[in-house]
Amino acid sequence: MSVDTALQRQVRALREQIERHSYQYHVLDDPQVPDSEYDRLFRDLQALETEHPELITPDSPTQRVGAGPLDAFDEVRHSVPMLSLDNALTDQAMSDFDRRLRERLDRDGVIAYAAEPKLDGLAISLRYEDGVLVQAATRGDGTSGENVTHNVRTIAAVPLRLLGGDWPKVLEVRGEIFMPKQGFESLNERQRAQGAKTFANPRNAAAGSLRQLDPRITAERPLTLFCYGTGEIVDHPMTQTHSGNMALLKHWGLPVSPELAVVTGIDACAGYFEDIGRRRDTLAYDIDGVVFKVDSLADQVELGYVSRAPRWAIAHKFPAQEELTVVEAVEFQVGRTGAVTPVARLKPVFVGGVTVSNATLHNMDEVERKDVRVGDTVFVRRAGDVIPEVVRVLLERRPEHTEPVVLPGACPVCGSQVERLEDEAVARCSGGLFCAAQRKEALKHFASRRALDIEGLGDKLIDQLVDTGLVETPADLFGLTVDAVAGLERMGEKSAANLVDALDKARDTSLERFLYALGIREVGEATARSLARQFGKLDAVLAADEAALQQTPDVGPVVAQHLHTFFEQPHNREVLAQLRKADIHWPEHEPVAEPESLPFAGKTFVLTGTLSESRDKVKERLQGLGAKVTGSVSKKTDYVVAGTDAGSKLAKAEQLGVAVLDEQGLADLIAEVGTA
Ligand code: IVH
């Protein structure tokens, strides 16, 4: 055996391993080796190729960034045109679509559709000849686009050659190139750090990154791909369905959306749309709707096309998440901790499915960075349940004579001085509990569901209680009488009596809820829970110095300092004493063992479906046993607790092979660890 052949074999083996790991990572989302191992194989291959350049082939994984920059993009004519999609914005439009198709196909029964998220990136056509990537082109006008092969080759999710050997002689694949949200955020951070221009959204970032003349720039951008169709195919029967073809693409190493599913009938389409809509924020990438395609390819042929869109497909779009509107005023709100937050009052606009008339501007740094002014036309974004925000100003529409927004020197509520520390973005009212706004916010927090959970004590009522001077501190709440409350606006005897009852019920609480309810800076539920577990008694928390506080998991120097400062204030000590006098009580215990020794330490649970108790209760119990309770199922989840009507999370658990418990199963498991 000659040395060369052994070398060639070694190079081939390395390339095959690299390609296989890349497939596990990008297509199956199931990496088999750590990144360091992949990097090692890659470096080994690079070293061999540097030593023996004659062994380099264009489809070697080391050759993703090929030659230097281009002067311009060539034009590519698409052998099969790249079409666009009709949109449906309502359920009605969707059922009209389904009815039209059933009439055209003369079908009494239901139609099976392949459903996939509509990705928000840009369309690409990849051409493989004899299994090797030879060309990548943008959609352009649908008939011809730009040759971006040099850039697409740098995208790690795009195989330079197909896996297996049963592929068509020519395979054109259509898909969407996009930038995941996280990659987009870090790209913008990098751009900002370098003083370069930032991108408005992941779609623009993907487009800007792909249309680079220098592939080295594209190579640094976190682009990826999902395939959703095919173009020209030579010498291969493929399958009878869209979903079957997508499975084939996946088998050949091309990434396909893991959300692809076949749904039968219009109700199932609506179910899929709702499910994805609910999960939209948890996906790693932006989507703007769902694409439904008739799954049967024979039916697709029968249905055909109208102008530039197929009759057999439709995009059911989510309501737009960004709209333009005008800033009518900028006001400042004072929060519980005194943070003075600028808020834009907007000309009402329908965005993300609701009418929005206020949007947060976060803090003065943001106002200055975005240079938002009264009179400006701005992009407002409302994604999911997130608070609406002003994304940026449309400078072309700025009227004449606008003024930059300035931070008020005095608190708009109590007139105390507003302070802005040098390295802090947040400005604060220095009035503390003298400031009615801070008092109100502190009380709202104290009464909220996850704190003392005082039913019927809503925001409006708290505003009145503070404005009339009936209540100043949380302890005052417990001195309220039916008579005093009944005298307030929109309050009858009955609701006053209910409130006094609710206050009475709230007296019986837990140490962790109580600590959380105090609204100490940076002490959220998790920290309050750790403190309660660590110290067991309120007096033990009060007696702890900063070093002792820092022994608590979750409590670092900053939180320890906030705690210490809070408990040091005579005013706060006084309120605590009054609360105890008002008989707010909770079970106390000796300091508990380290959380690592708790039975569910290191275990992650997800709760889904309807349980016989509230999810919060079950969550609290599990956390008490050391478990982490999260919102979404992944490979790291240990148990999914499924109540009735469990939906996608249950399906995901089954798909990933995560253990699923019903309520009885959970009770058994708790009993088991309890006796262990
Ligand atoms: S299918 C013949 N599927 O949406 C059907 N398109 O509005 C051609 N898009 O240009 C498109 N995700 O860039 C299809 N799962 C998906 C898609 C998708 C995003 C884009 C695509 C297309 C545009 C049409």
PDB file of N, CA, C and O and ligand atoms in Angstrom, residues 83-85 116-119 122-123 139 176 228 291 293 310 312, ligand 1:
ATOM      1  N   LEU A  83     -41.658  30.730  -6.600  1.00  0.00           N
ATOM      2  CA  LEU A  83     -42.954  31.382  -6.486  1.00  0.00           C
ATOM      3  C   LEU A  83     -43.097  32.103  -5.166  1.00  0.00           C
ATOM      4  O   LEU A  83     -42.288  31.943  -4.256  1.00  0.00           O
ATOM      5  N   SER A  84     -44.164  32.887  -5.083  1.00  0.00           N
ATOM      6  CA  SER A  84     -44.461  33.466  -3.774  1.00  0.00           C
ATOM      7  C   SER A  84     -45.756  32.832  -3.262  1.00  0.00           C
ATOM      8  O   SER A  84     -46.269  31.888  -3.862  1.00  0.00           O
ATOM      9  N   LEU A  85     -46.257  33.331  -2.160  1.00  0.00           N
ATOM     10  CA  LEU A  85     -47.403  32.697  -1.511  1.00  0.00           C
ATOM     11  C   LEU A  85     -48.526  33.702  -1.331  1.00  0.00           C
ATOM     12  O   LEU A  85     -48.272  34.878  -1.076  1.00  0.00           O
ATOM     13  N   GLU A 116     -45.807  24.132   8.126  1.00  0.00           N
ATOM     14  CA  GLU A 116     -44.469  24.526   8.602  1.00  0.00           C
ATOM     15  C   GLU A 116     -44.524  25.984   9.006  1.00  0.00           C
ATOM     16  O   GLU A 116     -45.265  26.755   8.415  1.00  0.00           O
ATOM     17  N   PRO A 117     -43.716  26.382   9.979  1.00  0.00           N
ATOM     18  CA  PRO A 117     -43.650  27.807  10.299  1.00  0.00           C
ATOM     19  C   PRO A 117     -43.182  28.586   9.075  1.00  0.00           C
ATOM     20  O   PRO A 117     -42.387  28.082   8.287  1.00  0.00           O
ATOM     21  N   LYS A 118     -43.698  29.801   8.922  1.00  0.00           N
ATOM     22  CA  LYS A 118     -43.194  30.678   7.866  1.00  0.00           C
ATOM     23  C   LYS A 118     -42.015  31.450   8.435  1.00  0.00           C
ATOM     24  O   LYS A 118     -42.167  32.283   9.328  1.00  0.00           O
ATOM     25  N   LEU A 119     -40.852  31.107   7.944  1.00  0.00           N
ATOM     26  CA  LEU A 119     -39.627  31.701   8.478  1.00  0.00           C
ATOM     27  C   LEU A 119     -39.457  33.100   7.943  1.00  0.00           C
ATOM     28  O   LEU A 119     -39.842  33.393   6.818  1.00  0.00           O
ATOM     29  N   LEU A 122     -34.690  34.928   3.992  1.00  0.00           N
ATOM     30  CA  LEU A 122     -34.838  35.118   2.555  1.00  0.00           C
ATOM     31  C   LEU A 122     -34.697  33.806   1.816  1.00  0.00           C
ATOM     32  O   LEU A 122     -33.963  32.909   2.253  1.00  0.00           O
ATOM     33  N   ALA A 123     -35.435  33.723   0.705  1.00  0.00           N
ATOM     34  CA  ALA A 123     -35.536  32.462  -0.032  1.00  0.00           C
ATOM     35  C   ALA A 123     -34.239  32.194  -0.796  1.00  0.00           C
ATOM     36  O   ALA A 123     -33.596  33.110  -1.296  1.00  0.00           O
ATOM     37  N   ARG A 139     -33.847  34.539  -4.630  1.00  0.00           N
ATOM     38  CA  ARG A 139     -35.089  34.437  -5.382  1.00  0.00           C
ATOM     39  C   ARG A 139     -35.154  35.501  -6.480  1.00  0.00           C
ATOM     40  O   ARG A 139     -35.641  35.239  -7.579  1.00  0.00           O
ATOM     41  N   GLU A 176     -35.196  28.612   3.181  1.00  0.00           N
ATOM     42  CA  GLU A 176     -35.093  29.965   3.716  1.00  0.00           C
ATOM     43  C   GLU A 176     -33.799  30.070   4.519  1.00  0.00           C
ATOM     44  O   GLU A 176     -33.534  29.232   5.385  1.00  0.00           O
ATOM     45  N   TYR A 228     -37.690  23.938   2.440  1.00  0.00           N
ATOM     46  CA  TYR A 228     -39.140  23.759   2.432  1.00  0.00           C
ATOM     47  C   TYR A 228     -39.697  23.376   1.066  1.00  0.00           C
ATOM     48  O   TYR A 228     -40.892  23.427   0.844  1.00  0.00           O
ATOM     49  N   VAL A 291     -47.099  28.220   6.985  1.00  0.00           N
ATOM     50  CA  VAL A 291     -47.391  27.902   5.588  1.00  0.00           C
ATOM     51  C   VAL A 291     -48.070  26.538   5.550  1.00  0.00           C
ATOM     52  O   VAL A 291     -47.563  25.573   6.133  1.00  0.00           O
ATOM     53  N   LYS A 293     -49.417  23.599   2.964  1.00  0.00           N
ATOM     54  CA  LYS A 293     -49.313  23.139   1.573  1.00  0.00           C
ATOM     55  C   LYS A 293     -50.088  21.843   1.435  1.00  0.00           C
ATOM     56  O   LYS A 293     -49.962  20.966   2.315  1.00  0.00           O
ATOM     57  N   PRO A 310     -48.806  29.440  -5.987  1.00  0.00           N
ATOM     58  CA  PRO A 310     -49.526  28.184  -6.176  1.00  0.00           C
ATOM     59  C   PRO A 310     -50.916  28.250  -5.539  1.00  0.00           C
ATOM     60  O   PRO A 310     -51.093  28.921  -4.534  1.00  0.00           O
ATOM     61  N   TRP A 312     -52.183  25.661  -4.282  1.00  0.00           N
ATOM     62  CA  TRP A 312     -52.170  24.604  -3.262  1.00  0.00           C
ATOM     63  C   TRP A 312     -51.479  24.993  -1.956  1.00  0.00           C
ATOM     64  O   TRP A 312     -51.302  24.166  -1.076  1.00  0.00           O
TER      65      TRP A 312
HETATM   66  S1  IVH B   1     -43.076  27.746   0.333  1.00  0.00           S
HETATM   67  C1  IVH B   1     -44.435  27.535  -3.764  1.00  0.00           C
HETATM   68  N1  IVH B   1     -42.548  27.484   2.877  1.00  0.00           N
HETATM   69  O1  IVH B   1     -42.179  33.008   2.148  1.00  0.00           O
HETATM   70  C2  IVH B   1     -44.243  27.911  -2.372  1.00  0.00           C
HETATM   71  N2  IVH B   1     -42.098  29.567   1.834  1.00  0.00           N
HETATM   72  O2  IVH B   1     -44.216  34.657   0.932  1.00  0.00           O
HETATM   73  C3  IVH B   1     -43.010  28.682  -2.175  1.00  0.00           C
HETATM   74  N3  IVH B   1     -41.106  31.238   3.308  1.00  0.00           N
HETATM   75  O3  IVH B   1     -40.532  33.361  -0.913  1.00  0.00           O
HETATM   76  C4  IVH B   1     -42.705  29.021  -0.794  1.00  0.00           C
HETATM   77  N4  IVH B   1     -41.029  29.977   5.106  1.00  0.00           N
HETATM   78  O4  IVH B   1     -39.111  32.926   1.164  1.00  0.00           O
HETATM   79  C5  IVH B   1     -42.537  28.306   1.820  1.00  0.00           C
HETATM   80  N5  IVH B   1     -42.075  27.114   5.120  1.00  0.00           N
HETATM   81  C6  IVH B   1     -42.077  27.924   4.055  1.00  0.00           C
HETATM   82  C7  IVH B   1     -41.580  29.242   4.113  1.00  0.00           C
HETATM   83  C8  IVH B   1     -41.627  30.039   2.979  1.00  0.00           C
HETATM   84  C9  IVH B   1     -40.763  31.165   4.586  1.00  0.00           C
HETATM   85  C10 IVH B   1     -40.948  32.434   2.467  1.00  0.00           C
HETATM   86  C11 IVH B   1     -40.276  32.163   1.151  1.00  0.00           C
HETATM   87  C12 IVH B   1     -41.196  32.679   0.097  1.00  0.00           C
HETATM   88  C13 IVH B   1     -42.077  33.606   0.874  1.00  0.00           C
HETATM   89  C14 IVH B   1     -43.422  33.755   0.219  1.00  0.00           C
END
